[in-house]
Amino acid sequence: MKISENWLREWVNPEVTSEELVEQLTMLGLEVDEVLAAAGDFNNVVVAEITALEKHPDADKLNVCQVDVGADEKLQIVCGAPNARVGLKAPLAMIGAVLPGNFKIKKSKLRGLESNGMLCSNVELGLSDDHSGLLELAADAVVGTDIRDHFELNDSIIDIDLTPNRADCFCLKGIAIDIACLNQLQIKAPESVTVAATINDTLKVTIAAQKQCPRYLCRVINNIDNSKTTPTWMQEKLRRSGIRSIHPVVDVTNYVMLELGQPMHGFDKHSINGSIQVKMATKGEKFTLLDGKEVTLDESFLMIADENEYLAIAGVMGGLDSGCSDHTTDIVLESAYFDPATIM
């Protein structure tokens, strides 16, 4: 399991160095495989905004961008990224910057036009292997801010090799409790706020497999704003835990699982026919997962279903036809206790 040291210290922050914290984890029986930097080694990269863009006169795939970095004058950057556009905020490696791999940024000419730096993707900053285009920053990112400060990249990723008998530490909260006990500290759990219902929209839930699922809760949430994206801070915490940001609903459920150890799942409400049922599968039935893979079920599979078809393999993965997408407007958020022996 990968955890961010900064995230762990939000829960419990003993007055020890990073090296001593790793030693404490090992002392607690949580074997640390390795400790990695949260990002590649780079400097002089700032938040920039593209304020003007036109096609390169001599290259169809290149754009000539005017970029604001918070200085008196705009910088001209020649860029070939497909998602470059006016209003986009992205990381800009300034002249003199050094990127991972000791790649030094110099003033250059591309097809005869001067380029005063380089707009960057995830790959060029060593954040991930996504090289599909520029790393798109949030609209509220402050132009001119150092990217390391913007993402709080002065952090370490601690990779812990957990054993089955320490399932309590498959989440940040569990690890924080151990560290707190060792250092005789209290954990600083996030504030829990009750969100009152504002609609009368509910779903009936029938649990046929009580032993395998003694408790199942769900909540209907309508009018999801699909123009919103997952906040940068949450995307970064997920990335440092080895999870790619997918969709705000999916990201929230993954975040809760990582922090609190509570598996959750979001269904597209309009894919559910009638009530929700929790029951065991029948041998030989087929089910298509979110990733498009078809599996053959048997009596050992605990399933979430509606009145017509299966929606998910409980605690494992949702179905292709019930998942949230960019077109989802209303969701059903699931939180349940599934018997560990059933879903392992």
Coordinates of N, CA and C in Angstrom, one line a residue, residues 111-237:
R111 N 11.0 25.6 -36.0 CA 10.6 26.0 -37.3 C 10.7 27.5 -37.5
G112 N 11.7 28.1 -36.9 CA 12.0 29.5 -37.2 C 11.4 30.4 -36.2
L113 N 10.6 30.0 -35.2 CA 10.0 30.8 -34.3 C 10.5 30.6 -32.9
E114 N 10.8 31.6 -32.1 CA 11.4 31.6 -30.8 C 10.5 31.0 -29.8
S115 N 11.0 30.1 -28.9 CA 10.2 29.5 -27.8 C 11.0 29.7 -26.5
N116 N 10.3 30.4 -25.6 CA 11.0 30.8 -24.4 C 10.6 29.9 -23.2
G117 N 10.8 28.7 -23.3 CA 10.4 27.7 -22.3 C 9.6 26.6 -22.9
M118 N 9.1 25.7 -22.0 CA 8.3 24.5 -22.5 C 7.1 24.3 -21.6
L119 N 5.9 24.3 -22.2 CA 4.7 23.8 -21.5 C 4.8 22.3 -21.3
C120 N 4.4 21.8 -20.1 CA 4.8 20.4 -19.7 C 3.6 19.5 -19.5
S121 N 3.8 18.3 -19.8 CA 2.8 17.2 -19.5 C 3.2 16.6 -18.2
N122 N 2.4 15.6 -17.7 CA 2.8 14.8 -16.5 C 4.1 14.1 -16.7
V123 N 4.4 13.6 -17.8 CA 5.6 12.8 -18.1 C 6.8 13.6 -17.8
E124 N 6.8 14.9 -18.4 CA 8.0 15.7 -18.3 C 8.3 16.1 -16.9
L125 N 7.3 16.1 -16.0 CA 7.6 16.4 -14.6 C 7.7 15.2 -13.7
G126 N 7.7 14.0 -14.3 CA 7.8 12.8 -13.6 C 6.7 12.5 -12.6
L127 N 5.5 13.0 -13.0 CA 4.3 12.8 -12.1 C 3.6 11.5 -12.5
S128 N 3.5 11.2 -13.8 CA 2.9 9.9 -14.2 C 3.3 9.7 -15.6
D129 N 2.8 8.6 -16.2 CA 3.2 8.2 -17.6 C 2.3 8.8 -18.6
D130 N 1.4 9.7 -18.2 CA 0.4 10.3 -19.1 C 1.0 11.4 -20.0
H131 N 1.2 11.0 -21.3 CA 1.8 12.0 -22.2 C 0.8 12.4 -23.3
S132 N -0.5 12.3 -23.0 CA -1.5 12.6 -24.0 C -1.6 14.1 -24.3
G133 N -1.1 15.0 -23.4 CA -1.2 16.4 -23.6 C -0.7 17.1 -22.4
L134 N -0.8 18.5 -22.4 CA -0.4 19.3 -21.3 C -1.1 18.9 -20.0
L135 N -0.4 19.0 -18.9 CA -1.0 18.8 -17.6 C -2.0 20.0 -17.3
E136 N -3.3 19.7 -17.3 CA -4.2 20.8 -17.1 C -4.4 21.1 -15.6
L137 N -4.2 22.3 -15.3 CA -4.3 22.8 -13.9 C -5.7 23.4 -13.6
A138 N -6.0 23.4 -12.4 CA -7.4 24.0 -12.0 C -7.4 25.5 -12.4
A139 N -8.7 25.9 -12.6 CA -8.9 27.3 -13.1 C -8.5 28.3 -12.0
D140 N -8.5 27.9 -10.8 CA -8.1 28.8 -9.7 C -6.6 28.8 -9.3
A141 N -5.8 28.0 -10.1 CA -4.4 28.0 -9.9 C -3.8 29.4 -10.1
V142 N -2.9 29.8 -9.2 CA -2.4 31.1 -9.2 C -1.2 31.2 -10.1
V143 N -1.3 32.0 -11.2 CA -0.3 32.2 -12.2 C 1.0 32.7 -11.5
G144 N 2.1 32.0 -11.9 CA 3.4 32.4 -11.4 C 3.8 31.5 -10.2
T145 N 2.9 30.8 -9.6 CA 3.2 29.9 -8.5 C 4.1 28.8 -8.9
D146 N 5.1 28.5 -8.1 CA 6.0 27.3 -8.3 C 5.2 26.1 -8.3
I147 N 5.3 25.2 -9.3 CA 4.5 24.0 -9.4 C 4.7 23.1 -8.1
R148 N 5.9 23.1 -7.6 CA 6.2 22.2 -6.4 C 5.4 22.7 -5.3
D149 N 5.2 24.0 -5.2 CA 4.3 24.5 -4.1 C 2.8 24.3 -4.4
H150 N 2.5 24.5 -5.7 CA 1.1 24.3 -6.1 C 0.6 22.9 -5.7
F151 N 1.4 21.9 -6.0 CA 1.0 20.5 -5.8 C 1.5 20.0 -4.4
E152 N 2.2 20.8 -3.7 CA 2.8 20.4 -2.4 C 3.6 19.1 -2.6
L153 N 4.6 19.2 -3.6 CA 5.3 18.1 -4.0 C 6.5 17.7 -3.1
N154 N 6.8 18.5 -2.1 CA 7.9 18.2 -1.2 C 7.3 17.2 -0.2
D155 N 7.2 16.0 -0.7 CA 6.5 14.9 0.0 C 7.2 13.6 -0.4
S156 N 7.0 12.6 0.5 CA 7.5 11.2 0.2 C 6.3 10.3 0.1
I157 N 6.5 9.3 -0.8 CA 5.5 8.2 -0.9 C 6.1 7.0 -0.2
I158 N 5.4 6.5 0.8 CA 5.9 5.3 1.6 C 5.1 4.1 1.1
D159 N 5.8 3.1 0.6 CA 5.2 1.9 0.1 C 5.4 0.8 1.1
I160 N 4.2 0.4 1.7 CA 4.2 -0.6 2.8 C 3.7 -1.9 2.3
D161 N 4.4 -3.0 2.6 CA 4.0 -4.3 2.3 C 3.2 -4.9 3.4
L162 N 1.9 -4.8 3.2 CA 1.0 -5.3 4.3 C 0.7 -6.7 4.2
T163 N 0.5 -7.4 5.4 CA 0.2 -8.8 5.4 C -1.3 -8.9 5.8
P164 N -1.9 -10.1 5.4 CA -3.4 -10.3 5.6 C -3.8 -10.0 7.1
N165 N -3.0 -10.3 8.0 CA -3.4 -10.1 9.4 C -3.4 -8.6 9.9
R166 N -3.0 -7.7 9.0 CA -3.1 -6.3 9.3 C -4.0 -5.6 8.4
A167 N -5.2 -6.1 8.2 CA -6.2 -5.5 7.3 C -6.6 -4.1 7.9
D168 N -6.4 -3.9 9.2 CA -6.8 -2.6 9.8 C -5.9 -1.5 9.2
C169 N -4.8 -1.9 8.6 CA -3.9 -0.8 8.1 C -4.0 -0.7 6.6
F170 N -5.0 -1.2 6.0 CA -5.3 -1.0 4.6 C -5.9 0.4 4.3
C171 N -5.8 1.2 5.3 CA -6.2 2.6 5.1 C -5.4 3.5 5.9
L172 N -5.4 4.8 5.6 CA -4.6 5.8 6.3 C -4.9 5.9 7.8
K173 N -6.2 5.8 8.1 CA -6.6 5.9 9.5 C -6.0 4.8 10.4
G174 N -6.0 3.6 9.9 CA -5.4 2.5 10.6 C -3.9 2.7 10.9
I175 N -3.2 3.1 9.9 CA -1.8 3.4 10.1 C -1.5 4.5 11.1
A176 N -2.4 5.5 10.9 CA -2.2 6.7 11.9 C -2.5 6.3 13.3
I177 N -3.4 5.4 13.5 CA -3.7 4.9 14.9 C -2.5 4.3 15.5
D178 N -1.8 3.4 14.7 CA -0.6 2.8 15.2 C 0.5 3.8 15.5
I179 N 0.7 4.7 14.6 CA 1.8 5.7 14.9 C 1.4 6.6 16.1
A180 N 0.1 6.9 16.2 CA -0.3 7.7 17.4 C -0.1 7.0 18.7
C181 N -0.4 5.7 18.7 CA -0.2 4.9 19.9 C 1.3 4.8 20.3
L182 N 2.2 4.6 19.3 CA 3.6 4.5 19.6 C 4.2 5.8 20.1
N183 N 3.6 6.9 19.6 CA 4.2 8.2 20.1 C 3.3 8.9 21.2
Q184 N 2.3 8.1 21.7 CA 1.4 8.6 22.7 C 0.8 10.0 22.3
L185 N 0.2 10.0 21.1 CA -0.5 11.1 20.6 C -1.9 10.8 20.2
Q186 N -2.7 11.8 20.0 CA -4.1 11.6 19.6 C -4.1 11.8 18.1
I187 N -5.0 11.0 17.4 CA -5.1 11.2 15.9 C -6.0 12.4 15.7
K188 N -5.8 13.1 14.6 CA -6.6 14.3 14.2 C -7.5 13.9 13.1
A189 N -8.6 13.2 13.4 CA -9.5 12.8 12.3 C -10.2 13.9 11.7
P190 N -10.5 13.8 10.4 CA -11.2 14.9 9.7 C -12.6 15.1 10.3
E191 N -13.0 16.4 10.3 CA -14.3 16.7 10.8 C -15.5 16.0 10.1
S192 N -16.4 15.4 10.8 CA -17.5 14.7 10.2 C -18.7 15.7 10.2
V193 N -19.3 16.0 9.1 CA -20.4 16.9 9.0 C -21.6 16.1 8.4
T194 N -22.7 16.2 9.2 CA -24.0 15.6 8.7 C -24.6 16.4 7.6
V195 N -24.9 15.7 6.5 CA -25.5 16.4 5.3 C -27.0 15.9 5.3
A196 N -27.8 16.9 5.6 CA -29.3 16.6 5.7 C -29.8 16.3 4.3
A197 N -30.8 15.4 4.2 CA -31.5 15.2 3.0 C -32.3 16.4 2.6
T198 N -32.3 16.7 1.3 CA -33.1 17.8 0.8 C -34.1 17.3 -0.3
I199 N -34.1 16.0 -0.6 CA -35.1 15.4 -1.5 C -35.7 14.2 -0.8
N200 N -36.8 13.8 -1.4 CA -37.5 12.6 -0.9 C -37.3 11.4 -1.7
D201 N -36.3 11.5 -2.6 CA -36.0 10.4 -3.5 C -35.2 9.3 -2.8
T202 N -35.8 8.1 -2.6 CA -35.1 7.0 -1.9 C -35.3 5.7 -2.8
L203 N -34.5 4.7 -2.4 CA -34.6 3.4 -3.0 C -34.8 2.3 -2.0
K204 N -35.7 1.4 -2.3 CA -35.9 0.3 -1.3 C -34.7 -0.7 -1.5
V205 N -34.2 -1.2 -0.4 CA -33.1 -2.1 -0.4 C -33.5 -3.4 0.3
T206 N -33.3 -4.5 -0.4 CA -33.6 -5.8 0.2 C -32.3 -6.6 0.3
I207 N -32.0 -7.1 1.5 CA -30.8 -7.9 1.7 C -31.2 -9.4 1.9
A208 N -31.0 -10.2 0.8 CA -31.3 -11.6 0.9 C -30.2 -12.4 1.5
A209 N -29.0 -11.8 1.4 CA -27.8 -12.5 1.9 C -27.3 -11.8 3.2
Q210 N -28.1 -12.0 4.3 CA -27.8 -11.3 5.5 C -26.5 -11.6 6.1
K211 N -26.1 -12.9 6.0 CA -24.8 -13.3 6.6 C -23.6 -12.6 5.9
Q212 N -23.7 -12.6 4.6 CA -22.6 -12.0 3.8 C -22.7 -10.4 3.8
C213 N -23.8 -9.9 4.0 CA -24.0 -8.4 4.0 C -25.0 -8.0 5.1
P214 N -24.5 -7.9 6.4 CA -25.4 -7.5 7.4 C -25.9 -6.1 7.4
R215 N -25.3 -5.2 6.6 CA -25.7 -3.8 6.6 C -25.4 -3.2 5.2
Y216 N -26.4 -2.6 4.6 CA -26.2 -1.9 3.3 C -27.0 -0.6 3.3
L217 N -26.2 0.5 3.1 CA -26.8 1.8 3.0 C -26.6 2.4 1.7
C218 N -27.5 3.3 1.2 CA -27.3 4.0 0.0 C -28.0 5.4 0.1
R219 N -27.5 6.3 -0.7 CA -28.1 7.6 -0.7 C -28.2 8.1 -2.2
V220 N -29.4 8.7 -2.5 CA -29.6 9.2 -3.8 C -29.1 10.7 -3.8
I221 N -28.3 11.0 -4.8 CA -27.8 12.4 -5.0 C -28.1 12.8 -6.4
N222 N -28.9 13.9 -6.5 CA -29.4 14.3 -7.9 C -28.6 15.6 -8.3
N223 N -28.7 15.8 -9.6 CA -28.2 17.0 -10.2 C -26.6 17.2 -10.0
I224 N -25.9 16.1 -10.4 CA -24.5 16.2 -10.4 C -24.0 17.2 -11.5
D225 N -23.1 18.1 -11.1 CA -22.6 19.0 -12.1 C -21.4 18.4 -12.8
N226 N -21.6 18.0 -14.1 CA -20.5 17.3 -14.8 C -19.4 18.2 -15.4
S227 N -19.6 19.5 -15.2 CA -18.6 20.5 -15.6 C -17.5 20.6 -14.5
K228 N -17.7 20.0 -13.4 CA -16.8 20.1 -12.3 C -15.7 19.0 -12.4
T229 N -14.5 19.2 -12.0 CA -13.5 18.2 -12.0 C -13.0 18.0 -10.5
T230 N -12.4 16.9 -10.3 CA -11.9 16.5 -9.0 C -10.8 17.6 -8.6
P231 N -10.9 18.1 -7.3 CA -9.9 19.1 -6.9 C -8.5 18.6 -7.0
T232 N -7.6 19.5 -7.3 CA -6.2 19.1 -7.5 C -5.7 18.4 -6.2
W233 N -6.0 18.8 -5.0 CA -5.4 18.2 -3.8 C -5.9 16.7 -3.7
M234 N -7.1 16.5 -4.1 CA -7.6 15.1 -4.1 C -6.9 14.2 -5.1
Q235 N -6.8 14.8 -6.4 CA -6.1 14.0 -7.4 C -4.7 13.7 -7.0
E236 N -4.0 14.6 -6.4 CA -2.6 14.4 -5.9 C -2.6 13.3 -4.9
K237 N -3.5 13.3 -3.9 CA -3.5 12.3 -2.9 C -3.7 10.9 -3.5

